[in-house]
XYZ file of C-alpha atoms in Angstrom:
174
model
C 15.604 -0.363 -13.825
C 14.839 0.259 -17.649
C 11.296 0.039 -19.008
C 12.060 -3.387 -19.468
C 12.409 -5.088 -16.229
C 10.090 -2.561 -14.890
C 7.377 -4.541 -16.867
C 9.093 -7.828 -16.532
C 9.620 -7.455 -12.661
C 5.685 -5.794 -12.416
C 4.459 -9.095 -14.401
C 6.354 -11.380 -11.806
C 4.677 -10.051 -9.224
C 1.071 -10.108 -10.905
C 1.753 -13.419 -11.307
C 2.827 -14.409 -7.803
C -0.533 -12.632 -7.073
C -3.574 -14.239 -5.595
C -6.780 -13.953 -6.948
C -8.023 -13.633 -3.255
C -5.576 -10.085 -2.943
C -6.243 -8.882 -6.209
C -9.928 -8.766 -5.989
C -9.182 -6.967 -2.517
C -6.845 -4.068 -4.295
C -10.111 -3.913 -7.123
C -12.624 -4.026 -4.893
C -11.228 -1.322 -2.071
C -10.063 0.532 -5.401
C -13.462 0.921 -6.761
C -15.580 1.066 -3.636
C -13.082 4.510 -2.612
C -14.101 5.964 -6.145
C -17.080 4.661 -6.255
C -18.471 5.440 -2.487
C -15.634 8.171 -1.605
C -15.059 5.916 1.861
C -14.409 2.559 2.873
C -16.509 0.426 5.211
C -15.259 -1.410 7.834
C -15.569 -4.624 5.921
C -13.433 -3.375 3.086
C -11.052 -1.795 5.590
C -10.622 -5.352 7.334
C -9.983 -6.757 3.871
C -6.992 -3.926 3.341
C -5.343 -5.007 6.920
C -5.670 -8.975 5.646
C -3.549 -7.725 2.222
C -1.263 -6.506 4.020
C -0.294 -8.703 6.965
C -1.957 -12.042 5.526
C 1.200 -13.647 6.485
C 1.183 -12.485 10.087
C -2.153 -13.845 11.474
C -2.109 -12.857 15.133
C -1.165 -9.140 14.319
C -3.546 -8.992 11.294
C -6.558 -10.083 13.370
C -5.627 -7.990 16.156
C -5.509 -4.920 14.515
C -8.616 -6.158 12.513
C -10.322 -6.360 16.237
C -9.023 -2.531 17.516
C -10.547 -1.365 13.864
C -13.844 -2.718 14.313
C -14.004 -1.390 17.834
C -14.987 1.803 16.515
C -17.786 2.619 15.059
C -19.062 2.165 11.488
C -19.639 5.544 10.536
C -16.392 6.646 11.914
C -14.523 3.934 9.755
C -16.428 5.970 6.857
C -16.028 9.458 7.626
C -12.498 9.174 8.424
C -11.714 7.281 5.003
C -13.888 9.236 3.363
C -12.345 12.620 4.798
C -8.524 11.037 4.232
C -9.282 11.740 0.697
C -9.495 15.180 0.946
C -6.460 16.960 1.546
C -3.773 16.935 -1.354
C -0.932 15.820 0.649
C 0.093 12.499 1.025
C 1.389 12.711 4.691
C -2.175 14.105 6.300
C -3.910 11.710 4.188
C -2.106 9.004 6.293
C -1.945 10.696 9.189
C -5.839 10.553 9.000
C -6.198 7.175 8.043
C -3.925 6.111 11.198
C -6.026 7.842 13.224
C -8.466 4.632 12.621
C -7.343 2.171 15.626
C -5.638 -0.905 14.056
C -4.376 1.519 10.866
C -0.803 2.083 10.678
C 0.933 4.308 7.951
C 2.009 0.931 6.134
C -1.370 0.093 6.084
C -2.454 3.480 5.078
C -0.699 3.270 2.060
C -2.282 0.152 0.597
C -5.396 2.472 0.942
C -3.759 5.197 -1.135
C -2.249 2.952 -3.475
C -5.607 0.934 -4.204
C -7.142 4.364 -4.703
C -5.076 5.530 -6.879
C -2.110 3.731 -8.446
C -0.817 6.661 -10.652
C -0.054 8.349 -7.556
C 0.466 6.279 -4.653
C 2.390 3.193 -3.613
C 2.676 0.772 -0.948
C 5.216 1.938 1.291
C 7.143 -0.596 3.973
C 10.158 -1.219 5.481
C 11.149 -3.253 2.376
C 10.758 -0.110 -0.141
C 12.810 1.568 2.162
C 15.576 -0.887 2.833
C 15.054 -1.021 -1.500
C 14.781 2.779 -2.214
C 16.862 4.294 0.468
C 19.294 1.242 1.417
C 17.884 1.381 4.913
C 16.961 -1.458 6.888
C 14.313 -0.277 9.102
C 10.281 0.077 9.377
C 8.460 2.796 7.340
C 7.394 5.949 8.742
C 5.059 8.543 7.748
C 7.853 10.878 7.159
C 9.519 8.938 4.387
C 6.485 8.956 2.424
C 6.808 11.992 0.359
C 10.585 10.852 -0.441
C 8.945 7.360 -1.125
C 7.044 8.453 -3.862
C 9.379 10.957 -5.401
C 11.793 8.640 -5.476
C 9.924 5.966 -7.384
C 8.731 9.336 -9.895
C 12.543 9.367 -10.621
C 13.501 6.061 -11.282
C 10.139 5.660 -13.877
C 11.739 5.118 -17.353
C 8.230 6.068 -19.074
C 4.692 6.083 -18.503
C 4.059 3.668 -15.761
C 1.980 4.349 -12.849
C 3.620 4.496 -9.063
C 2.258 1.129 -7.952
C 3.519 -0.783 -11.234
C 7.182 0.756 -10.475
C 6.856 -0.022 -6.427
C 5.474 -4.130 -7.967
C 8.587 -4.232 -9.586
C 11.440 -2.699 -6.959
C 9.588 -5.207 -4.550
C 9.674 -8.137 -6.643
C 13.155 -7.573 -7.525
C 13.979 -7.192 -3.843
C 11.988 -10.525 -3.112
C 14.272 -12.346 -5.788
C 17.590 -10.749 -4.443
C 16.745 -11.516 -1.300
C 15.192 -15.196 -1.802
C 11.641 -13.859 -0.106
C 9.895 -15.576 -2.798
Protein backbone atom coordinates (compact mmCIF):
# COMPACT_ATOMS: atom_id res chain seq x y z
CA UNK A 1 0.00 0.00 0.00
CA UNK A 2 1.15 3.68 -0.84
CA UNK A 3 1.01 6.43 1.78
CA UNK A 4 -2.29 6.93 0.58
CA UNK A 5 -4.43 4.07 1.45
CA UNK A 6 -2.21 3.56 4.34
CA UNK A 7 -3.97 6.72 5.79
CA UNK A 8 -7.21 6.08 4.07
CA UNK A 9 -7.39 2.34 5.24
CA UNK A 10 -5.91 3.59 9.06
CA UNK A 11 -8.93 6.28 9.03
CA UNK A 12 -11.50 3.42 8.19
CA UNK A 13 -10.62 1.66 10.90
CA UNK A 14 -10.56 4.71 13.46
CA UNK A 15 -13.75 5.17 12.37
CA UNK A 16 -15.20 1.68 12.76
CA UNK A 17 -13.67 2.25 16.27
CA UNK A 18 -15.58 2.40 19.49
CA UNK A 19 -15.20 4.94 21.85
CA UNK A 20 -15.47 2.12 24.54
CA UNK A 21 -11.92 0.38 22.79
CA UNK A 22 -10.28 3.45 22.14
CA UNK A 23 -10.32 4.81 25.58
CA UNK A 24 -9.03 1.16 26.51
CA UNK A 25 -5.82 1.42 23.93
CA UNK A 26 -5.37 5.33 25.72
CA UNK A 27 -5.89 4.41 28.91
CA UNK A 28 -3.58 0.96 29.07
CA UNK A 29 -1.22 3.24 26.81
CA UNK A 30 -0.75 5.86 29.35
CA UNK A 31 -1.14 3.93 32.58
CA UNK A 32 2.20 1.55 31.07
CA UNK A 33 4.12 4.98 30.65
CA UNK A 34 2.75 6.50 33.18
CA UNK A 35 2.92 3.61 36.08
CA UNK A 36 5.59 1.29 34.13
CA UNK A 37 2.87 -1.79 34.85
CA UNK A 38 -0.57 -2.58 34.37
CA UNK A 39 -3.10 -3.54 37.04
CA UNK A 40 -5.25 -6.20 36.83
CA UNK A 41 -8.16 -3.98 36.02
CA UNK A 42 -6.44 -2.49 33.02
CA UNK A 43 -5.16 -5.93 32.06
CA UNK A 44 -8.92 -7.26 32.07
CA UNK A 45 -9.78 -4.26 29.92
CA UNK A 46 -6.80 -5.39 27.25
CA UNK A 47 -8.34 -9.17 27.15
CA UNK A 48 -12.09 -7.42 26.55
CA UNK A 49 -10.28 -5.40 23.32
CA UNK A 50 -9.26 -8.12 22.11
CA UNK A 51 -11.83 -10.92 22.26
CA UNK A 52 -14.97 -8.53 22.85
CA UNK A 53 -16.59 -10.54 20.25
CA UNK A 54 -15.97 -13.90 21.87
CA UNK A 55 -17.63 -13.57 25.34
CA UNK A 56 -17.19 -16.99 26.91
CA UNK A 57 -13.36 -17.10 26.06
CA UNK A 58 -12.86 -13.39 26.97
CA UNK A 59 -14.34 -13.84 30.46
CA UNK A 60 -12.65 -16.99 30.97
CA UNK A 61 -9.37 -15.93 30.47
CA UNK A 62 -10.41 -12.66 32.33
CA UNK A 63 -11.21 -15.26 35.40
CA UNK A 64 -7.57 -17.41 35.12
CA UNK A 65 -5.93 -13.62 35.08
CA UNK A 66 -7.45 -12.47 38.13
CA UNK A 67 -6.65 -15.71 39.86
CA UNK A 68 -3.34 -14.49 40.50
CA UNK A 69 -2.41 -12.09 42.50
CA UNK A 70 -2.38 -8.29 42.12
CA UNK A 71 1.08 -7.59 42.56
CA UNK A 72 2.08 -10.34 40.30
CA UNK A 73 -0.23 -8.87 37.46
CA UNK A 74 2.15 -5.70 38.17
CA UNK A 75 5.49 -6.97 38.45
CA UNK A 76 5.22 -9.16 35.56
CA UNK A 77 3.87 -6.20 33.25
CA UNK A 78 5.97 -4.03 34.72
CA UNK A 79 9.16 -6.38 34.23
CA UNK A 80 7.81 -7.30 30.40
CA UNK A 81 8.99 -3.89 29.68
CA UNK A 82 12.35 -4.43 30.29
CA UNK A 83 14.13 -6.47 27.96
CA UNK A 84 14.62 -5.01 24.32
CA UNK A 85 13.32 -7.88 22.48
CA UNK A 86 10.02 -8.26 21.40
CA UNK A 87 9.73 -12.12 21.77
CA UNK A 88 10.75 -12.22 25.80
CA UNK A 89 8.64 -9.30 26.27
CA UNK A 90 5.71 -11.64 25.26
CA UNK A 91 6.97 -14.51 26.47
CA UNK A 92 6.72 -12.67 29.90
CA UNK A 93 3.51 -11.26 29.52
CA UNK A 94 2.08 -14.93 28.68
CA UNK A 95 3.42 -16.06 31.58
CA UNK A 96 0.25 -14.10 33.24
CA UNK A 97 -2.58 -16.98 33.25
CA UNK A 98 -5.34 -15.94 30.76
CA UNK A 99 -2.43 -13.89 28.52
CA UNK A 100 -1.72 -15.31 25.26
CA UNK A 101 0.93 -13.86 22.76
CA UNK A 102 -2.10 -12.29 20.72
CA UNK A 103 -3.04 -10.71 23.68
CA UNK A 104 0.42 -9.75 24.56
CA UNK A 105 0.71 -7.76 21.69
CA UNK A 106 -2.21 -5.41 22.23
CA UNK A 107 -0.07 -4.67 25.40
CA UNK A 108 2.98 -3.82 23.31
CA UNK A 109 1.16 -2.10 20.76
CA UNK A 110 -0.85 0.22 23.31
CA UNK A 111 2.56 0.92 24.81
CA UNK A 112 4.11 1.86 22.14
CA UNK A 113 2.66 2.21 18.64
CA UNK A 114 5.92 3.30 16.83
CA UNK A 115 7.16 0.00 17.58
CA UNK A 116 4.71 -2.59 18.13
CA UNK A 117 1.57 -3.97 16.53
CA UNK A 118 -1.20 -6.20 17.16
CA UNK A 119 -0.29 -9.43 15.90
CA UNK A 120 -3.12 -12.35 15.04
CA UNK A 121 -3.86 -14.91 12.88
CA UNK A 122 -5.38 -12.31 10.50
CA UNK A 123 -1.92 -10.25 10.10
CA UNK A 124 -0.52 -13.39 9.36
CA UNK A 125 -2.96 -14.88 6.91
CA UNK A 126 -2.47 -10.75 5.56
CA UNK A 127 1.38 -10.44 5.87
CA UNK A 128 2.56 -13.91 5.24
CA UNK A 129 -0.52 -15.44 3.15
CA UNK A 130 -0.94 -17.99 5.89
CA UNK A 131 -4.07 -19.04 7.29
CA UNK A 132 -3.31 -20.04 10.71
CA UNK A 133 -3.14 -18.61 14.51
CA UNK A 134 -0.22 -16.33 15.56
CA UNK A 135 2.66 -17.51 17.40
CA UNK A 136 5.29 -15.94 19.34
CA UNK A 137 7.78 -16.87 16.78
CA UNK A 138 6.32 -14.86 13.94
CA UNK A 139 6.53 -11.81 15.87
CA UNK A 140 9.84 -10.45 15.00
CA UNK A 141 8.96 -11.21 11.15
CA UNK A 142 5.55 -9.48 12.02
CA UNK A 143 6.97 -6.35 12.71
CA UNK A 144 9.75 -6.25 10.19
CA UNK A 145 7.55 -6.94 7.76
CA UNK A 146 5.12 -4.12 8.41
CA UNK A 147 8.78 -1.75 8.75
CA UNK A 148 9.05 -2.72 5.00
CA UNK A 149 5.91 -2.15 3.56
CA UNK A 150 5.78 1.66 5.48
CA UNK A 151 5.80 4.16 2.54
CA UNK A 152 6.87 7.08 5.08
CA UNK A 153 6.69 8.07 8.52
CA UNK A 154 3.88 6.17 10.01
CA UNK A 155 4.05 4.36 13.17
CA UNK A 156 3.70 0.24 13.27
CA UNK A 157 0.16 0.22 14.66
CA UNK A 158 -1.21 2.86 11.97
CA UNK A 159 0.33 0.44 9.12
CA UNK A 160 -1.04 -2.96 11.02
CA UNK A 161 -4.93 -0.51 11.25
CA UNK A 162 -4.68 -0.37 7.75
CA UNK A 163 -3.46 -4.12 6.41
CA UNK A 164 -6.35 -5.20 8.85
CA UNK A 165 -8.94 -3.01 7.63
CA UNK A 166 -8.13 -3.76 4.17
CA UNK A 167 -8.27 -7.46 4.99
CA UNK A 168 -11.74 -6.88 6.79
CA UNK A 169 -13.07 -5.23 3.44
CA UNK A 170 -11.57 -8.04 1.14
CA UNK A 171 -12.82 -10.41 3.14
CA UNK A 172 -16.44 -8.86 4.00
CA UNK A 173 -15.48 -9.03 8.04
CA UNK A 174 -16.85 -5.67 8.34
Amino acid sequence: MDADEIETYSEGYDDGYSEEHHNIEEEVGASLNENGHLTQDELASVVKWKLDNQPGRRDRYIKMMRSTPEEFVQQVTGAALLPEDPKIRLQTLSSIPGIGDATATVVLAFYDPTTYAVGDRYMIDVLFGEDRGFRRSDYNDLLEELRDRNPGDFDLRTIEKAYYRRYQEQNDIV
